[in-house]
Amino acid sequence: MRKKTVINAKPDLKNAALRKREPIEFIREKLVISTRLRNEANGKNFFIRTYGCQANVLDGQTIEGILMEIGYTQVDDPMNADVVIINTCAIRENAEDKVYGEIGSLKALKSKKPHSIIALCGCMTQQPHIVSKIRETYPQVDIIFGTHNINHIPQLLDEAIFNQTRIIEVYSKQGEVIEDLPCHRQDKAKAFVNIQYGCDKFCTYCIVPYTRGKQRSRKKEDILLECKKLVDEGYQEITLLGQNVNAYGKDLDSKLSFAELLEDVAKLGIPRLRFTTSHPWDFTDEMFKAMATYKNIMPAIHLPLQSGSDDVLRRMGRRYTAKEYCDLVDRLREIVPGVAITTDIIVGFPNETDEDFEKTLDVVRYVHYDSAFTFIYSPRVGTPAAKIKDEISMETKHKRFDKLVKTLAVDVKSHADAYVGKVVPVLVDGLSKKDGTILSGYTDTLKLVNFTGNPDNIGKIVNVKITEATTYYLKGEEVNG
Ligand code: SAH
Ligand code: SF4
Ligand code: F3S
């Protein structure tokens, strides 16, 4: 028998795109957990899978924290779970396809444990057409919630379990800043800290401003408090997160700048401080100067280019030209010598010409990126670019993609080669996934290193002599002192 569906709120893309002038609400809320839910969770397990960017990873950690506070225990096999959470990403079609595959395979869990609860959340559920599709095609999904109401998980679970209903609760709104939620960080050396939620840039291809709401900064005191706690707990690395970190503070009364925040966090004494992502639009020299002044701010910057053609950049709504981007890179390298620069590039934006694409290659050859994420444009329902009639074939897009990857690989390899023979500090993550006798970690410039060394040093920063370079990682051996 199909369960009754209760709809508390449905997503609406028009509402999601509204940017009201109302001030952002800061909420400090204690979780409301019913006694019957606590009793129910006792001895029960949960499984969570998170797709997408670091913002989603951090949301996943918050969800873990909430479920643990209710009383559930985390397991790493969904078939052993009583509650399964799929925290989704909507950035490209292939991200969504993976989720449909996973929901399909969870049918087996429902056969094994008919009373298990399957919940879907994250960016995919913020889209009306996806919620309709899930409702109609996947009866095994019991709860659909969004990015704005993670703090309601206890109520949603209570309702789904004790009333035996399906529940949809997805808000499309600018969103609040919700403080004091629990967060379960498995890694004891590296932590993400949100400094800002949402995005107001509305690049014409991108779904994020619709799924994550208005750009809203956390208060500096709250960020510093969280970072201080992490330093006291012995964390070695903090990455400050936001879709456009350099626009931090513009929405706050205090009009604090990102450069000031960065300095204040650096002064807390965390050994490694990183931030991502930076939009080329809101950069200031003060930010670069902070990077040059504080040695614990890592010399690595992720600076998405997207395209090297001014026409495509204009149609993407990126608000900079290729020349402005290159000038920014020059200034950055002047103020922070040796800085590693990485990027994101989209190939095949609607009606991108061969000339447009060549201009992207020109910028790639000019900048000499340390590494890059490359994507084939994927139309997102509700975004302006998805309405453009595209004359470029998929075959052409794939050819361009391959050429771009080859062009980038030349620089990636030569940056890597420059490390051979050097001794560099590496924060040790753990044993390599492929070979259990090899350690892996990252340099200050975010280069992956696989090396022989002492496993007791996992979670610490050690010196590694680089012996070999490949396009994907460096090889080395730990050295003393
Ligand atoms: N806020 C960050 C990145 C967000 S999404 C920024 O602006 O840089 C990460 C990357 O996904 C983007 O930089 C872009 O390169 C890519 N992306 C976003 N929407 C896409 C789409 N519709 N198709 C293909 N790639 C996309
Ligand atoms: Fe998307 Fe652009 Fe916002 Fe980045 S800045 S999240 S690409 S809209
Ligand atoms: Fe994906 Fe949402 Fe992040 S669409 S990339 S999980 S903000």
Coordinates of C-alpha atoms and ligand atoms in Angstrom, one line a residue:
M1 CA 0.0 0.0 0.0
R2 CA 1.3 3.4 -0.9
K3 CA 1.8 5.8 2.0
K4 CA -0.1 9.1 2.2
T5 CA 2.0 12.1 1.2
V6 CA 2.1 15.2 3.4
I7 CA 3.3 18.3 1.7
N8 CA 4.6 20.9 4.1
A9 CA 6.3 23.0 1.4
K10 CA 7.1 22.5 -2.3
P11 CA 10.1 24.1 -4.1
D12 CA 9.4 27.0 -6.5
L13 CA 12.2 28.3 -8.7
K14 CA 10.7 31.8 -9.0
N15 CA 10.7 32.3 -5.3
A16 CA 14.2 30.8 -5.1
A17 CA 15.4 33.6 -7.4
L18 CA 13.9 36.4 -5.4
R19 CA 16.4 38.6 -3.7
K20 CA 14.5 40.7 -1.1
R21 CA 16.1 43.6 0.7
E22 CA 15.0 42.3 4.1
P23 CA 17.8 41.8 6.6
I24 CA 19.1 38.3 7.0
E25 CA 17.8 36.5 10.1
F26 CA 20.4 34.9 12.4
I27 CA 18.9 32.0 14.2
R28 CA 20.2 30.2 17.3
E29 CA 18.1 27.2 17.7
K30 CA 18.3 24.2 19.8
L31 CA 17.2 21.0 18.0
V32 CA 13.8 19.8 19.0
I33 CA 13.9 16.0 19.4
S34 CA 10.9 14.1 20.7
T35 CA 11.4 11.4 23.4
R36 CA 9.7 8.8 21.2
L37 CA 12.2 9.5 18.4
R38 CA 15.2 9.3 20.8
N39 CA 13.8 5.9 22.0
E40 CA 13.3 4.8 18.4
A41 CA 16.9 5.7 17.4
N42 CA 18.4 3.7 20.3
G43 CA 20.3 0.8 18.7
K44 CA 19.4 1.9 15.2
N45 CA 21.8 2.9 12.4
F46 CA 22.0 5.6 9.7
F47 CA 23.9 5.8 6.5
I48 CA 24.6 9.0 4.6
R49 CA 26.0 9.6 1.1
T50 CA 26.9 13.1 0.0
Y51 CA 27.5 14.3 -3.5
G52 CA 28.8 17.6 -4.8
C53 CA 30.9 20.5 -3.5
Q54 CA 32.4 21.2 -0.1
A55 CA 29.3 23.1 1.0
N56 CA 27.3 19.9 0.6
V57 CA 30.0 17.9 2.4
L58 CA 29.7 20.3 5.4
D59 CA 25.9 20.0 5.2
G60 CA 26.4 16.3 5.3
Q61 CA 28.6 16.6 8.4
T62 CA 25.8 18.7 10.1
I63 CA 23.2 16.0 9.2
E64 CA 25.5 13.4 10.7
G65 CA 25.8 15.5 13.9
I66 CA 22.0 15.9 14.1
L67 CA 21.4 12.1 13.6
M68 CA 24.0 11.2 16.2
E69 CA 22.4 13.7 18.7
I70 CA 19.1 11.9 18.1
G71 CA 20.8 8.7 19.0
Y72 CA 21.5 6.9 15.7
T73 CA 24.8 5.2 15.0
Q74 CA 26.6 5.8 11.7
V75 CA 27.3 2.7 9.4
D76 CA 29.0 2.6 6.1
D77 CA 26.7 0.1 4.4
P78 CA 23.2 1.3 3.5
M79 CA 21.9 -2.2 3.7
N80 CA 22.6 -2.2 7.5
A81 CA 20.9 1.2 8.0
D82 CA 17.4 2.1 9.4
V83 CA 17.7 5.6 8.0
V84 CA 19.4 6.4 4.7
I85 CA 20.1 10.0 3.7
I86 CA 21.1 10.9 0.1
N87 CA 22.5 14.4 0.1
T88 CA 22.4 15.4 -3.6
C89 CA 24.1 17.7 -6.0
A90 CA 22.4 19.4 -9.1
I91 CA 25.3 21.1 -10.7
R92 CA 25.4 18.9 -13.9
E93 CA 23.2 16.1 -15.3
N94 CA 25.7 13.4 -14.5
A95 CA 25.6 14.4 -10.8
E96 CA 21.8 13.8 -10.9
D97 CA 22.1 10.5 -12.8
K98 CA 24.2 9.0 -10.1
V99 CA 21.6 9.8 -7.5
Y100 CA 18.8 8.2 -9.5
G101 CA 20.9 5.0 -9.8
E102 CA 21.5 5.0 -6.1
I103 CA 17.8 5.5 -5.2
G104 CA 17.0 2.7 -7.6
S105 CA 19.3 0.3 -5.8
L106 CA 17.8 1.3 -2.4
K107 CA 14.7 -0.7 -3.3
A108 CA 16.6 -3.7 -2.0
L109 CA 16.8 -2.1 1.4
K110 CA 13.1 -1.6 1.5
S111 CA 12.5 -5.3 0.7
K112 CA 15.0 -6.3 3.5
K113 CA 13.8 -3.7 6.0
P114 CA 10.3 -2.4 5.1
H115 CA 10.4 0.1 8.0
S116 CA 13.6 1.7 7.0
I117 CA 13.4 5.4 6.1
I118 CA 14.9 6.8 2.9
A119 CA 15.4 10.6 2.8
L120 CA 16.6 12.8 -0.1
C121 CA 18.0 16.2 0.5
G122 CA 20.5 18.7 -1.0
C123 CA 20.5 20.8 -4.2
M124 CA 18.5 18.4 -6.4
T125 CA 15.4 18.5 -4.2
Q126 CA 15.3 22.3 -4.5
Q127 CA 14.0 21.8 -8.1
P128 CA 10.3 21.4 -8.7
H129 CA 10.6 19.0 -11.6
I130 CA 12.9 16.7 -9.6
V131 CA 10.5 16.5 -6.7
S132 CA 7.7 15.6 -9.0
K133 CA 9.8 12.9 -10.7
I134 CA 10.8 11.4 -7.3
R135 CA 7.2 11.5 -6.1
E136 CA 5.9 9.7 -9.1
T137 CA 8.7 7.2 -9.9
Y138 CA 10.4 6.4 -6.6
P139 CA 7.9 5.3 -3.9
Q140 CA 10.8 4.1 -1.8
V141 CA 11.7 7.7 -0.9
D142 CA 10.0 8.6 2.4
I143 CA 11.2 12.1 3.0
I144 CA 12.3 14.9 0.7
F145 CA 13.8 18.0 2.3
G146 CA 15.9 20.8 1.1
T147 CA 19.0 22.9 1.8
H148 CA 17.1 25.4 4.0
N149 CA 15.7 23.0 6.6
I150 CA 18.4 20.6 7.7
N151 CA 17.5 21.7 11.3
H152 CA 14.0 20.1 10.9
I153 CA 15.3 16.6 10.4
P154 CA 14.2 15.4 13.9
Q155 CA 10.6 16.6 13.2
L156 CA 10.6 15.1 9.7
L157 CA 11.8 11.7 10.9
D158 CA 9.3 11.7 13.8
E159 CA 6.5 12.4 11.4
A160 CA 7.6 9.8 8.8
I161 CA 8.2 7.1 11.3
F162 CA 5.3 7.5 13.6
N163 CA 2.6 8.7 11.2
Q164 CA 3.8 6.3 8.4
T165 CA 3.6 9.1 5.8
R166 CA 5.8 10.4 3.0
I167 CA 6.8 14.0 3.6
I168 CA 7.9 16.8 1.3
E169 CA 9.3 19.9 2.9
V170 CA 11.4 22.0 0.6
Y171 CA 11.5 25.8 1.1
S172 CA 12.5 28.1 -1.7
K173 CA 13.5 31.3 0.1
Q174 CA 16.5 33.5 0.6
G175 CA 17.4 31.6 3.7
E176 CA 18.7 32.4 7.2
V177 CA 22.0 31.9 9.0
I178 CA 21.4 29.1 11.4
E179 CA 24.0 28.8 14.1
D180 CA 24.8 26.2 16.8
L181 CA 23.8 23.0 14.9
P182 CA 26.0 20.0 15.7
C183 CA 28.6 19.0 13.2
H184 CA 30.3 15.6 13.0
R185 CA 33.8 15.9 11.6
Q186 CA 35.4 12.5 11.0
D187 CA 38.7 14.0 10.0
K188 CA 40.6 15.2 13.0
A189 CA 43.2 17.2 11.1
K190 CA 41.3 19.1 8.4
A191 CA 38.0 21.0 8.7
F192 CA 35.7 23.0 6.6
V193 CA 34.1 26.1 8.1
N194 CA 31.3 28.0 6.4
I195 CA 31.7 31.7 6.2
Q196 CA 28.9 32.4 3.8
Y197 CA 25.9 30.7 2.4
G198 CA 24.1 31.0 -1.0
C199 CA 25.0 33.0 -4.1
D200 CA 23.7 36.2 -5.7
K201 CA 25.8 36.1 -8.9
F202 CA 23.3 34.2 -11.1
C203 CA 25.8 33.1 -13.7
T204 CA 23.4 32.1 -16.5
Y205 CA 24.4 28.4 -16.6
C206 CA 24.3 27.8 -12.9
I207 CA 21.7 26.3 -10.6
V208 CA 23.4 27.2 -7.3
P209 CA 21.7 30.6 -6.6
Y210 CA 18.3 28.8 -6.9
T211 CA 19.2 25.8 -4.7
R212 CA 21.2 27.7 -2.0
G213 CA 19.4 31.0 -1.6
K214 CA 20.7 34.5 -1.1
Q215 CA 24.3 35.3 -0.3
R216 CA 24.5 35.6 3.4
S217 CA 27.6 35.9 5.6
R218 CA 28.0 34.5 9.0
K219 CA 29.0 36.9 11.7
K220 CA 32.7 37.2 12.3
E221 CA 32.4 36.3 16.0
D222 CA 30.7 33.0 15.2
I223 CA 33.3 32.1 12.6
L224 CA 36.2 33.0 14.9
L225 CA 34.6 31.0 17.7
E226 CA 34.3 27.9 15.6
C227 CA 37.8 28.2 14.2
K228 CA 39.3 28.8 17.7
K229 CA 37.6 25.7 18.9
L230 CA 39.1 23.7 16.0
V231 CA 42.6 25.1 16.8
D232 CA 42.2 24.1 20.4
E233 CA 41.2 20.6 19.4
G234 CA 44.5 20.3 17.4
Y235 CA 43.2 20.7 13.9
Q236 CA 46.0 21.4 11.4
E237 CA 44.0 22.9 8.5
I238 CA 40.9 25.0 8.1
T239 CA 39.2 25.7 4.8
L240 CA 36.9 28.7 4.8
L241 CA 33.9 28.0 2.5
G242 CA 31.5 30.0 0.4
Q243 CA 30.5 30.2 -3.2
N244 CA 32.2 33.6 -3.4
V245 CA 34.4 34.0 -0.3
N246 CA 35.8 37.3 -1.4
A247 CA 32.4 38.9 -1.3
Y248 CA 32.2 37.9 2.4
G249 CA 30.8 40.6 4.6
K250 CA 29.2 42.8 1.9
D251 CA 25.8 41.8 3.2
L252 CA 26.7 42.5 6.8
D253 CA 26.0 45.8 8.7
S254 CA 29.7 45.9 9.7
K255 CA 30.8 45.8 6.0
L256 CA 33.7 43.7 7.1
S257 CA 35.9 42.5 4.2
F258 CA 37.1 39.0 3.4
A259 CA 40.8 40.2 3.8
E260 CA 40.0 41.3 7.4
L261 CA 38.3 38.0 8.2
L262 CA 41.2 36.1 6.7
E263 CA 43.7 37.9 8.8
D264 CA 41.7 37.4 12.0
V265 CA 41.4 33.7 11.4
A266 CA 45.1 33.4 10.4
K267 CA 46.0 35.1 13.8
L268 CA 44.3 32.2 15.7
G269 CA 47.4 30.2 14.7
I270 CA 45.9 27.3 12.7
P271 CA 48.9 25.8 10.9
R272 CA 47.2 25.8 7.5
L273 CA 44.4 28.1 6.3
R274 CA 42.7 27.9 3.0
F275 CA 39.6 29.3 1.4
T276 CA 37.4 28.5 -1.6
T277 CA 35.9 29.6 -3.9
S278 CA 37.0 33.0 -5.1
H279 CA 35.2 34.8 -7.9
P280 CA 37.4 37.0 -10.0
W281 CA 34.9 39.8 -9.6
D282 CA 35.3 40.8 -6.0
F283 CA 39.0 40.5 -5.6
T284 CA 41.1 43.1 -3.7
D285 CA 44.8 43.5 -3.4
E286 CA 44.3 43.4 0.4
M287 CA 43.4 39.8 0.1
F288 CA 46.6 39.0 -1.8
K289 CA 48.5 41.0 0.8
A290 CA 47.0 39.0 3.6
M291 CA 48.1 35.9 1.8
A292 CA 51.7 37.2 1.5
T293 CA 51.9 38.4 5.1
Y294 CA 50.6 35.4 7.0
K295 CA 52.6 32.3 6.3
N296 CA 49.9 30.0 7.5
I297 CA 47.6 31.2 4.7
M298 CA 48.4 28.6 2.0
P299 CA 49.8 29.9 -1.3
A300 CA 47.0 28.3 -3.4
I301 CA 44.0 29.9 -5.0
H302 CA 41.1 28.5 -6.9
L303 CA 40.1 31.1 -9.5
P304 CA 37.4 29.8 -11.9
L305 CA 37.9 31.1 -15.4
Q306 CA 34.9 29.3 -17.1
S307 CA 35.8 30.7 -20.5
G308 CA 38.5 32.8 -22.1
S309 CA 36.2 34.4 -24.7
D310 CA 34.8 37.8 -23.7
D311 CA 31.6 37.1 -25.6
V312 CA 31.0 33.8 -23.8
L313 CA 31.9 35.4 -20.5
R314 CA 29.4 38.2 -21.1
R315 CA 26.7 35.6 -22.0
M316 CA 27.6 33.6 -18.9
G317 CA 27.1 36.8 -16.8
R318 CA 30.6 36.5 -15.3
R319 CA 31.2 40.3 -15.4
Y320 CA 35.0 40.2 -16.2
T321 CA 36.9 40.0 -19.4
A322 CA 39.8 37.6 -20.3
K323 CA 42.2 40.5 -20.0
E324 CA 40.9 41.5 -16.5
Y325 CA 41.2 37.9 -15.5
C326 CA 44.8 37.7 -16.7
D327 CA 45.7 41.0 -15.1
L328 CA 44.3 39.6 -11.8
V329 CA 46.6 36.6 -12.2
D330 CA 49.6 38.8 -12.8
R331 CA 48.9 40.9 -9.7
L332 CA 48.4 37.8 -7.6
R333 CA 51.7 36.3 -8.8
E334 CA 53.5 39.6 -8.1
I335 CA 52.2 39.9 -4.5
V336 CA 52.3 36.1 -3.7
P337 CA 55.2 34.6 -5.6
G338 CA 55.0 30.9 -6.2
V339 CA 51.2 30.8 -5.6
A340 CA 49.5 27.8 -7.1
I341 CA 46.5 28.7 -9.3
T342 CA 43.7 26.3 -10.2
T343 CA 40.5 26.8 -12.1
D344 CA 37.2 25.6 -13.4
I345 CA 36.4 25.7 -17.2
I346 CA 33.2 25.0 -19.0
V347 CA 33.4 23.7 -22.6
G348 CA 30.5 24.0 -25.0
F349 CA 28.4 26.8 -23.5
P350 CA 25.5 27.3 -26.0
N351 CA 26.8 28.5 -29.4
E352 CA 30.4 28.7 -28.3
T353 CA 32.4 29.1 -31.6
D354 CA 35.8 27.6 -32.4
E355 CA 37.2 31.1 -32.0
D356 CA 35.7 31.4 -28.6
F357 CA 37.2 28.0 -27.6
E358 CA 40.6 29.0 -29.0
K359 CA 40.5 32.1 -26.7
T360 CA 40.0 29.8 -23.7
L361 CA 43.1 27.9 -24.8
D362 CA 45.0 31.2 -25.1
V363 CA 44.2 32.0 -21.4
V364 CA 45.1 28.5 -20.4
R365 CA 48.5 28.9 -22.1
Y366 CA 49.0 32.3 -20.5
V367 CA 48.1 31.4 -16.9
H368 CA 49.9 27.9 -16.8
Y369 CA 47.4 26.4 -14.3
D370 CA 48.6 24.1 -11.6
S371 CA 45.5 22.0 -12.2
A372 CA 41.9 22.5 -13.4
F373 CA 38.4 21.0 -13.3
T374 CA 36.9 20.9 -16.7
F375 CA 33.3 20.4 -17.5
I376 CA 31.1 20.0 -20.6
Y377 CA 28.2 22.5 -20.3
S378 CA 25.1 20.8 -18.9
P379 CA 21.7 22.7 -19.3
R380 CA 20.0 23.2 -15.9
V381 CA 16.2 23.6 -16.0
G382 CA 15.2 27.2 -15.0
T383 CA 18.5 28.9 -15.7
P384 CA 18.6 31.5 -18.6
A385 CA 21.3 29.6 -20.6
A386 CA 19.1 26.5 -20.7
K387 CA 16.6 28.4 -22.9
I388 CA 19.2 29.2 -25.6
K389 CA 18.9 27.1 -28.8
D390 CA 22.4 25.5 -29.1
E391 CA 23.8 24.9 -32.6
I392 CA 27.0 23.2 -31.4
S393 CA 27.0 19.4 -31.7
M394 CA 28.0 17.1 -28.7
E395 CA 30.8 15.7 -30.9
T396 CA 32.4 19.1 -31.3
K397 CA 32.1 19.7 -27.6
H398 CA 33.8 16.4 -26.8
K399 CA 36.6 17.2 -29.3
R400 CA 37.2 20.6 -27.6
F401 CA 37.1 19.0 -24.2
D402 CA 39.8 16.6 -25.1
K403 CA 42.0 19.3 -26.6
L404 CA 41.5 21.4 -23.5
V405 CA 42.5 18.6 -21.2
K406 CA 45.6 17.9 -23.3
T407 CA 46.6 21.6 -23.2
L408 CA 46.1 21.8 -19.4
A409 CA 48.1 18.6 -18.9
V410 CA 51.3 20.2 -20.2
D411 CA 51.3 22.8 -17.5
V412 CA 50.1 20.5 -14.8
K413 CA 53.0 18.1 -15.5
S414 CA 55.6 20.9 -15.7
H415 CA 54.4 22.4 -12.3
A416 CA 54.7 18.9 -10.9
D417 CA 58.1 18.3 -12.4
A418 CA 59.4 21.4 -10.6
Y419 CA 58.9 19.6 -7.3
V420 CA 61.3 16.8 -8.0
G421 CA 64.3 16.9 -5.7
K422 CA 62.7 19.4 -3.3
V423 CA 61.8 18.8 0.3
V424 CA 58.2 20.1 1.0
P425 CA 55.9 20.1 4.0
V426 CA 53.0 17.7 3.6
L427 CA 49.9 17.3 5.9
V428 CA 49.4 13.5 6.1
D429 CA 45.9 12.4 5.4
G430 CA 46.2 8.7 5.8
L431 CA 47.2 5.5 4.0
S432 CA 46.9 5.7 0.3
K433 CA 43.6 4.2 -1.1
K434 CA 45.4 2.1 -3.6
D435 CA 48.4 0.9 -1.6
G436 CA 48.1 0.4 2.2
T437 CA 51.8 0.7 2.8
I438 CA 52.0 4.2 1.2
L439 CA 50.9 7.4 3.0
S440 CA 49.2 10.3 1.2
G441 CA 48.8 13.9 1.9
Y442 CA 48.9 17.4 0.4
T443 CA 51.6 20.1 0.0
D444 CA 50.9 23.7 0.9
T445 CA 50.0 24.3 -2.8
L446 CA 47.4 21.4 -2.6
K447 CA 49.5 18.9 -4.6
L448 CA 48.7 15.3 -3.8
V449 CA 51.8 13.4 -2.6
N450 CA 52.0 9.6 -2.2
F451 CA 55.1 8.7 -0.1
T452 CA 56.8 6.2 2.2
G453 CA 56.8 7.3 5.8
N454 CA 55.8 6.8 9.4
P455 CA 52.0 6.0 9.8
D456 CA 52.2 7.5 13.3
N457 CA 52.4 10.9 11.6
I458 CA 48.9 10.7 10.1
G459 CA 47.2 14.0 10.9
K460 CA 50.6 15.8 11.2
I461 CA 52.7 18.0 8.9
V462 CA 55.9 16.2 7.9
N463 CA 58.8 16.9 5.4
V464 CA 58.7 14.9 2.3
K465 CA 61.4 14.7 -0.4
I466 CA 59.8 14.5 -3.8
T467 CA 61.4 11.8 -6.0
E468 CA 59.0 11.6 -9.0
A469 CA 56.2 13.6 -10.6
T470 CA 53.2 12.4 -12.6
T471 CA 50.3 14.5 -13.9
Y472 CA 48.1 13.3 -11.1
Y473 CA 50.3 13.1 -8.0
L474 CA 53.9 13.4 -6.7
K475 CA 55.9 10.5 -5.2
G476 CA 58.3 10.9 -2.3
E477 CA 59.8 9.8 0.9
E478 CA 59.5 11.3 4.4
V479 CA 62.7 12.9 5.7
N480 CA 63.5 13.9 9.2
G481 CA 63.6 17.6 10.4
Ligands
SAH1 N1 30.8 29.2 -6.8 C1 31.9 28.6 -7.5 C2 31.6 27.3 -8.2 C3 30.4 26.6 -8.1 S1 30.0 25.3 -9.1 C4 32.3 29.6 -8.6 O1 31.5 30.4 -9.0 O2 33.4 29.5 -9.0 C5 31.6 24.6 -9.6 C6 31.8 24.6 -11.0 O3 30.9 23.9 -11.8 C7 31.7 26.0 -11.7 O4 32.8 26.8 -11.5 C8 31.5 25.7 -13.1 O5 32.7 25.6 -13.8 C9 30.8 24.3 -13.1 N2 29.4 24.4 -13.5 C10 28.4 25.1 -12.9 N3 27.3 25.0 -13.6 C11 27.5 24.2 -14.7 C12 26.8 23.7 -15.8 N4 25.5 24.0 -15.9 N5 27.4 22.9 -16.7 C13 28.7 22.6 -16.5 N6 29.5 23.0 -15.5 C14 28.9 23.8 -14.6
SF4_2 FE1 27.2 29.5 -9.8 FE2 28.3 31.7 -10.6 FE3 27.3 31.6 -8.1 FE4 29.5 30.3 -8.8 S1 29.3 32.5 -8.8 S2 27.9 29.5 -7.6 S3 29.2 29.6 -10.9 S4 26.2 31.4 -10.0
F3S3 FE1 26.2 20.8 -6.2 FE2 24.7 22.3 -4.8 FE3 27.3 22.3 -4.4 S1 24.5 22.0 -6.9 S2 28.1 21.9 -6.4 S3 26.0 20.6 -4.1 S4 26.0 24.0 -4.2

